[in-house]
Amino acid sequence: MALKLKADQALLLLLVFVPITLVLEYVFDASGTTLFLTSAVAIVPLAGIMGKSTEMLAEHVGAGLGGLLNATFGNAAELIIAIFALRAGLYDLVKASLTGSIIGNILLIFGLSALLGGLKFRKQVFNRTAAKLGSTLLLLSAVGLVIPSLLHFLRDGAESGAASGAAAAAGAGAGSGSLSLEISVVLIVCYILSLVFALRTHAELYQGTAHSDGETHAAAVWSKGKSFAVLVGAAALVGWMSEILVGGAEEAAQALGMTEVFVGVIVVALVGNAAEHSTAVLVALRNKMDLSIQIAVGSSLQIALFIAPLLVFLSYAVGPAPMDLVFSPLEVVAVAVSVLVVGQIADDGQTHWMEGVLLLAVYVVLGFAFFNLPG
């Protein structure tokens, strides 16, 4: 409980970066790099507040609808950032942030949870059936993200495969866009059915993850009106900060010697998930690995099965051109490797600290690869 309170207090302290960012933007006309850094820090506590208000709102609407709310708003910060990047035509950044969220959750966060939890407890167990279903759904999502890219490279050859920038990101050819749209429909349907499975027909498999440890209920529950108002207010501020962050992303990438893909895969993905990440680690330290896995793997599933196809649909309305699901070869490899590694670890229904080390090692290796990716 003390750890949770300290984490919440630290997040609240970071809220000072919201007015700092606004003053730098509208009073001092600061550089894009400065605004990118301050807005990135400002989004972290706002994302945490959105998660807290969603959790409180779920207390009033029952388990079924509460689960749907958590699934819908769990990655709201990442979605808002991606929509602003979509509007600006930064398709490379959008796709990179999707890749980064997927691998960040299942490698970095699951890895940290297994490592720190494993240092405290010799062995941590979880529901093997639920974990295997999650890893299987991740495999499906990986297939959905790999196939358009594979078809694109096979059809257009090495010349198109080497292309980068806005033209490649917007999709080279109607075939890629059409296939991406069709696959997006399949992914969305699977996402909806996975909610039905987890919340209705086989809810007993997830009782370990949904069961409270008593600490949440020990605290005062917000009213429904307050929960909704805080959620809307935090979402509005996240949108404001996201617009500033996206506006400075390209300048920051150049100034800091990073590619746009690295900014999306590592920086933007960590910003949008930071608050949720801390929760996964804290519950692992309380020997609740079921809940930790649900946060890590479940968040990746939401990104792959819901956020990615939703952004494809939204690109037809808010983007300068339709976005496809054609990712760079390194992004495809990163997602595929991450899913395979997590599937192996989830197979026996238990974790220890060395498995956490292995997951973190894979994430660091991929991070180095993205950092050294030619611009």
Coordinates of C-alpha atoms in Angstrom, one line a residue:
M1 CA 0.0 0.0 0.0
A2 CA 2.9 2.4 0.9
L3 CA 4.5 1.7 -2.5
K4 CA 1.2 2.5 -4.3
L5 CA 0.8 5.8 -2.3
K6 CA 4.4 6.8 -3.1
A7 CA 3.8 6.1 -6.8
D8 CA 0.6 8.1 -6.9
Q9 CA 2.3 11.0 -5.1
A10 CA 5.1 11.0 -7.6
L11 CA 2.7 11.1 -10.5
L12 CA 0.8 14.0 -9.0
L13 CA 4.1 15.9 -8.6
L14 CA 4.7 15.5 -12.3
L15 CA 1.4 17.4 -13.0
V16 CA 3.5 20.6 -12.7
F17 CA 4.7 19.9 -16.2
V18 CA 1.2 20.6 -17.6
P19 CA 1.3 24.4 -16.9
I20 CA 5.1 24.5 -17.6
T21 CA 4.4 23.1 -21.1
L22 CA 1.6 25.6 -21.7
V23 CA 3.7 28.6 -20.6
L24 CA 6.6 27.4 -22.8
E25 CA 4.3 27.0 -25.8
Y26 CA 2.1 30.1 -25.6
V27 CA 4.3 32.6 -23.7
F28 CA 8.0 31.9 -24.5
D29 CA 7.5 30.1 -27.8
A30 CA 10.0 27.5 -26.8
S31 CA 11.8 25.1 -29.2
G32 CA 10.1 22.0 -30.5
T33 CA 12.6 19.8 -28.6
T34 CA 11.9 21.5 -25.3
L35 CA 8.1 21.2 -25.8
F36 CA 8.4 17.6 -26.8
L37 CA 10.2 16.7 -23.6
T38 CA 8.0 18.7 -21.2
S39 CA 4.7 17.5 -22.9
A40 CA 6.0 13.9 -22.8
V41 CA 6.5 14.2 -19.0
A42 CA 3.1 15.9 -18.6
I43 CA 1.3 13.1 -20.3
V44 CA 2.6 10.5 -17.8
P45 CA 0.6 11.7 -14.7
L46 CA -2.5 12.5 -16.9
A47 CA -2.5 9.0 -18.2
G48 CA -2.3 7.7 -14.6
I49 CA -5.3 9.9 -13.6
M50 CA -7.3 8.6 -16.6
G51 CA -6.6 5.1 -15.4
K52 CA -7.6 5.9 -11.8
S53 CA -10.9 7.6 -12.9
T54 CA -11.7 4.7 -15.2
E55 CA -11.1 2.3 -12.3
M56 CA -13.4 4.3 -10.0
L57 CA -16.1 4.6 -12.7
A58 CA -16.0 0.8 -13.1
E59 CA -16.9 0.4 -9.4
H60 CA -20.3 1.9 -10.2
V61 CA -21.3 0.1 -13.3
G62 CA -20.6 -3.6 -12.5
A63 CA -18.0 -6.1 -13.5
G64 CA -19.0 -6.6 -17.1
L65 CA -19.3 -3.0 -18.2
G66 CA -16.4 -2.1 -15.9
G67 CA -14.2 -4.5 -17.7
L68 CA -15.2 -3.0 -21.0
L69 CA -14.5 0.5 -19.7
N70 CA -11.0 -0.6 -18.6
A71 CA -10.4 -2.2 -22.0
T72 CA -11.6 0.9 -23.8
F73 CA -9.8 3.5 -21.8
G74 CA -6.7 1.5 -20.7
N75 CA -4.8 2.7 -23.8
A76 CA -6.6 6.0 -24.2
A77 CA -3.5 8.2 -23.9
E78 CA -1.7 6.2 -26.6
L79 CA -4.8 6.5 -28.8
I80 CA -5.0 10.2 -28.4
I81 CA -1.3 10.7 -29.2
A82 CA -1.7 8.5 -32.3
I83 CA -4.8 10.4 -33.5
F84 CA -2.9 13.7 -33.4
A85 CA 0.1 12.1 -35.2
L86 CA -2.4 10.7 -37.7
R87 CA -3.9 14.1 -38.4
A88 CA -0.4 15.5 -38.9
G89 CA 0.4 12.7 -41.4
L90 CA 3.2 11.2 -39.3
Y91 CA 2.3 7.7 -40.2
D92 CA 5.8 6.3 -39.4
L93 CA 5.5 7.7 -35.9
V94 CA 2.0 6.2 -35.5
K95 CA 3.0 2.7 -36.6
A96 CA 6.2 2.9 -34.5
S97 CA 4.2 3.9 -31.4
L98 CA 2.0 0.8 -32.0
T99 CA 5.0 -1.4 -32.3
G100 CA 6.6 0.1 -29.2
S101 CA 3.5 -0.3 -27.1
I102 CA 3.2 -4.0 -28.0
I103 CA 6.8 -4.9 -27.4
G104 CA 7.1 -2.5 -24.4
N105 CA 4.2 -4.1 -22.6
I106 CA 5.1 -7.8 -23.1
L107 CA 8.9 -7.4 -22.9
L108 CA 9.8 -4.4 -20.7
I109 CA 6.8 -4.4 -18.3
F110 CA 6.2 -8.1 -18.1
G111 CA 10.0 -8.5 -17.8
L112 CA 10.3 -6.0 -15.0
S113 CA 7.3 -7.6 -13.2
A114 CA 8.8 -11.0 -13.4
L115 CA 12.3 -9.8 -12.4
L116 CA 11.3 -7.7 -9.4
G117 CA 8.5 -10.1 -8.3
G118 CA 10.9 -13.0 -8.7
L119 CA 13.5 -11.4 -6.5
K120 CA 10.9 -11.2 -3.7
F121 CA 9.2 -14.5 -4.3
R122 CA 11.1 -17.6 -5.5
K123 CA 8.3 -18.6 -7.9
Q124 CA 5.1 -16.8 -9.0
V125 CA 2.2 -18.7 -10.6
F126 CA -0.6 -17.6 -12.8
N127 CA -3.6 -19.1 -14.7
R128 CA -1.9 -21.0 -17.5
T129 CA -5.0 -21.3 -19.6
A130 CA -5.8 -17.6 -19.6
A131 CA -2.1 -16.7 -20.2
K132 CA -1.9 -19.1 -23.2
L133 CA -5.1 -17.6 -24.7
G134 CA -3.5 -14.2 -24.4
S135 CA -0.3 -15.3 -26.1
T136 CA -2.4 -17.0 -28.8
L137 CA -4.3 -13.8 -29.4
L138 CA -1.0 -12.0 -29.6
L139 CA 0.1 -14.4 -32.2
L140 CA -3.0 -13.7 -34.2
S141 CA -2.4 -10.0 -34.0
A142 CA 1.2 -10.5 -35.1
V143 CA -0.1 -12.4 -38.1
G144 CA -2.5 -9.5 -38.9
L145 CA 0.3 -7.0 -38.7
V146 CA 2.9 -9.1 -40.6
I147 CA 0.8 -10.2 -43.6
P148 CA 0.2 -6.8 -45.1
S149 CA 3.9 -6.0 -44.8
L150 CA 4.9 -9.3 -46.2
L151 CA 2.6 -8.9 -49.2
H152 CA 3.8 -5.4 -49.8
F153 CA 7.5 -6.4 -49.9
L154 CA 6.8 -9.5 -52.0
R155 CA 4.7 -7.6 -54.5
D156 CA 6.8 -4.4 -54.8
G157 CA 10.2 -6.1 -54.3
A158 CA 13.3 -4.7 -52.7
E159 CA 12.9 -1.2 -54.2
S160 CA 9.5 -0.6 -52.5
G161 CA 10.7 -2.5 -49.4
A162 CA 13.6 0.0 -49.0
A163 CA 11.2 3.0 -49.4
S164 CA 10.5 5.1 -46.3
G165 CA 8.8 8.3 -45.3
A166 CA 5.3 9.6 -45.8
A167 CA 4.7 7.8 -49.1
A168 CA 5.6 4.4 -47.7
A169 CA 3.7 5.1 -44.5
A170 CA 0.6 6.1 -46.3
G171 CA 0.7 2.9 -48.2
A172 CA 2.2 2.2 -51.6
G173 CA -0.7 1.0 -53.7
A174 CA -4.4 0.4 -53.2
G175 CA -3.8 -3.3 -52.6
S176 CA -2.1 -2.7 -49.2
G177 CA -4.8 -0.3 -48.1
S178 CA -7.6 -2.6 -49.0
L179 CA -5.9 -5.6 -47.4
S180 CA -5.2 -3.6 -44.2
L181 CA -8.8 -2.5 -44.1
E182 CA -10.1 -6.1 -44.4
I183 CA -7.6 -7.4 -41.8
S184 CA -8.6 -4.5 -39.4
V185 CA -12.2 -5.8 -39.5
V186 CA -11.0 -9.3 -38.6
L187 CA -8.9 -8.0 -35.7
I188 CA -11.7 -5.8 -34.3
V189 CA -14.1 -8.8 -34.4
C190 CA -11.6 -11.0 -32.6
Y191 CA -11.1 -8.2 -30.0
I192 CA -14.9 -8.0 -29.4
L193 CA -15.2 -11.8 -29.1
S194 CA -12.2 -11.9 -26.7
L195 CA -14.1 -9.5 -24.4
V196 CA -17.2 -11.8 -24.6
F197 CA -15.0 -14.7 -23.7
A198 CA -13.3 -13.0 -20.8
L199 CA -16.3 -11.2 -19.4
R200 CA -19.1 -13.6 -20.0
T201 CA -18.7 -17.1 -21.2
H202 CA -15.3 -18.0 -19.4
A203 CA -15.1 -15.3 -16.8
E204 CA -13.9 -17.9 -14.2
L205 CA -10.6 -18.1 -15.9
Y206 CA -9.9 -14.4 -15.1
Q207 CA -11.1 -14.4 -11.5
G208 CA -7.5 -14.3 -10.3
T209 CA -6.9 -11.1 -12.3
A210 CA -10.2 -9.4 -11.6
H211 CA -10.2 -10.2 -7.8
S212 CA -9.2 -7.2 -5.7
D213 CA -6.6 -7.5 -3.0
G214 CA -8.6 -5.2 -0.7
E215 CA -6.4 -2.2 -1.0
T216 CA -8.5 -0.5 -3.7
H217 CA -11.7 -0.9 -1.8
A218 CA -10.1 0.4 1.4
A219 CA -9.7 3.8 -0.2
A220 CA -12.7 6.0 -0.8
V221 CA -14.6 5.4 -4.0
W222 CA -15.3 8.5 -6.1
S223 CA -18.8 9.3 -7.1
K224 CA -19.9 8.4 -10.7
G225 CA -20.1 12.1 -11.6
K226 CA -16.6 12.9 -10.2
S227 CA -15.1 9.8 -11.9
F228 CA -16.6 10.8 -15.3
A229 CA -15.6 14.5 -14.9
V230 CA -12.0 13.7 -14.0
L231 CA -11.8 11.2 -16.9
V232 CA -13.1 13.8 -19.4
G233 CA -10.9 16.5 -18.0
A234 CA -7.7 14.4 -18.0
A235 CA -8.5 13.2 -21.6
A236 CA -8.9 16.8 -22.7
L237 CA -5.5 17.7 -21.2
V238 CA -3.9 14.6 -22.7
G239 CA -5.2 15.7 -26.1
W240 CA -3.8 19.2 -25.6
M241 CA -0.4 17.9 -24.5
S242 CA -0.4 15.3 -27.3
E243 CA -0.9 18.0 -29.9
I244 CA 2.1 19.8 -28.6
L245 CA 4.2 16.6 -28.3
V246 CA 3.4 15.6 -31.9
G247 CA 4.2 19.2 -33.1
G248 CA 7.7 18.9 -31.7
A249 CA 8.4 15.3 -32.5
E250 CA 10.3 15.7 -35.7
E251 CA 12.4 18.6 -34.4
A252 CA 13.2 16.7 -31.2
A253 CA 14.2 13.6 -33.2
Q254 CA 16.6 15.5 -35.3
A255 CA 18.0 17.5 -32.4
L256 CA 18.5 14.4 -30.2
G257 CA 20.0 12.3 -33.0
M258 CA 17.1 9.9 -33.1
T259 CA 15.0 8.6 -36.0
E260 CA 11.3 9.1 -36.0
V261 CA 10.8 5.3 -35.7
F262 CA 12.9 5.2 -32.5
V263 CA 11.0 8.1 -31.0
G264 CA 7.7 6.2 -31.7
V265 CA 8.9 2.8 -30.6
I266 CA 10.6 3.8 -27.4
V267 CA 9.8 7.3 -26.3
V268 CA 6.1 7.8 -27.3
A269 CA 5.2 4.2 -26.3
L270 CA 6.8 4.6 -22.8
V271 CA 5.1 8.0 -22.3
G272 CA 1.6 6.6 -23.1
N273 CA 2.1 3.5 -20.9
A274 CA 4.1 4.8 -18.0
A275 CA 1.4 4.9 -15.4
E276 CA -0.1 1.6 -16.4
H277 CA 3.4 0.1 -16.4
S278 CA 4.0 1.1 -12.8
T279 CA 0.8 -0.7 -11.7
A280 CA 1.9 -4.0 -13.3
V281 CA 5.2 -4.0 -11.5
L282 CA 3.6 -3.0 -8.1
V283 CA 1.0 -5.9 -8.2
A284 CA 3.8 -8.3 -9.1
L285 CA 5.6 -7.2 -6.0
R286 CA 2.5 -8.2 -4.1
N287 CA 2.7 -11.7 -5.7
K288 CA -0.3 -11.1 -8.0
M289 CA 1.2 -12.2 -11.2
D290 CA -2.2 -12.9 -12.8
L291 CA -3.1 -9.3 -12.6
S292 CA 0.4 -8.2 -13.7
I293 CA 0.1 -10.4 -16.8
Q294 CA -3.4 -9.2 -17.6
I295 CA -2.1 -5.6 -17.5
A296 CA 1.0 -6.3 -19.7
V297 CA -0.4 -8.8 -22.2
G298 CA -3.9 -7.4 -22.1
S299 CA -2.6 -3.9 -23.0
S300 CA -0.7 -5.3 -25.9
L301 CA -3.8 -7.1 -27.1
Q302 CA -5.8 -3.9 -26.9
I303 CA -3.2 -2.1 -29.0
A304 CA -2.9 -4.8 -31.7
L305 CA -6.6 -5.9 -31.9
F306 CA -8.4 -2.6 -31.2
I307 CA -6.2 0.5 -31.4
A308 CA -4.3 -0.5 -34.6
P309 CA -7.4 -1.3 -36.7
L310 CA -9.3 1.6 -35.2
L311 CA -6.5 4.0 -36.4
V312 CA -6.8 2.5 -39.9
F313 CA -10.5 3.3 -39.9
L314 CA -9.9 6.8 -38.5
S315 CA -7.3 7.6 -41.1
Y316 CA -10.0 7.7 -43.7
A317 CA -11.7 10.5 -41.8
V318 CA -8.9 12.5 -40.1
G319 CA -5.7 11.6 -42.0
P320 CA -4.3 13.2 -45.2
A321 CA -4.4 9.7 -46.7
P322 CA -5.6 6.2 -45.6
M323 CA -3.1 4.4 -43.3
D324 CA -2.2 0.8 -44.0
L325 CA -0.7 -1.9 -41.8
V326 CA 2.6 -2.1 -43.7
F327 CA 5.3 -1.9 -41.1
S328 CA 9.1 -1.8 -41.6
P329 CA 11.0 -5.2 -41.6
L330 CA 12.5 -4.4 -38.2
E331 CA 9.1 -3.6 -36.7
V332 CA 7.7 -6.9 -38.1
V333 CA 10.6 -8.9 -36.6
A334 CA 10.3 -7.1 -33.3
V335 CA 6.7 -7.9 -32.8
A336 CA 7.1 -11.5 -34.0
V337 CA 10.1 -12.2 -31.8
S338 CA 8.3 -10.6 -28.7
V339 CA 5.2 -12.7 -29.2
L340 CA 7.2 -15.9 -29.6
V341 CA 9.2 -15.3 -26.4
V342 CA 6.2 -14.4 -24.3
G343 CA 4.4 -17.5 -25.6
Q344 CA 7.3 -19.7 -24.4
I345 CA 7.3 -18.1 -20.9
A346 CA 3.5 -18.3 -20.5
D347 CA 3.5 -22.0 -21.4
D348 CA 4.3 -23.4 -17.9
G349 CA 2.1 -21.1 -15.8
Q350 CA 4.9 -19.7 -13.6
T351 CA 7.7 -17.1 -13.7
H352 CA 11.0 -16.5 -11.9
W353 CA 13.5 -13.7 -11.9
M354 CA 15.7 -15.1 -14.6
E355 CA 12.7 -15.1 -17.1
G356 CA 12.4 -11.4 -16.3
V357 CA 16.0 -10.9 -17.2
L358 CA 15.6 -12.7 -20.5
L359 CA 12.6 -10.6 -21.5
L360 CA 14.4 -7.4 -20.6
A361 CA 17.5 -8.5 -22.6
V362 CA 15.3 -9.0 -25.7
Y363 CA 13.8 -5.5 -25.2
V364 CA 17.2 -3.9 -24.8
V365 CA 18.6 -5.6 -27.9
L366 CA 15.6 -4.4 -30.0
G367 CA 16.0 -0.9 -28.5
F368 CA 19.6 -0.8 -29.7
A369 CA 18.5 -2.1 -33.1
F370 CA 15.9 0.7 -33.5
F371 CA 18.3 3.4 -32.3
N372 CA 20.8 2.3 -35.0
L373 CA 18.2 2.1 -37.7
P374 CA 19.2 4.4 -40.6
G375 CA 17.0 7.5 -40.8

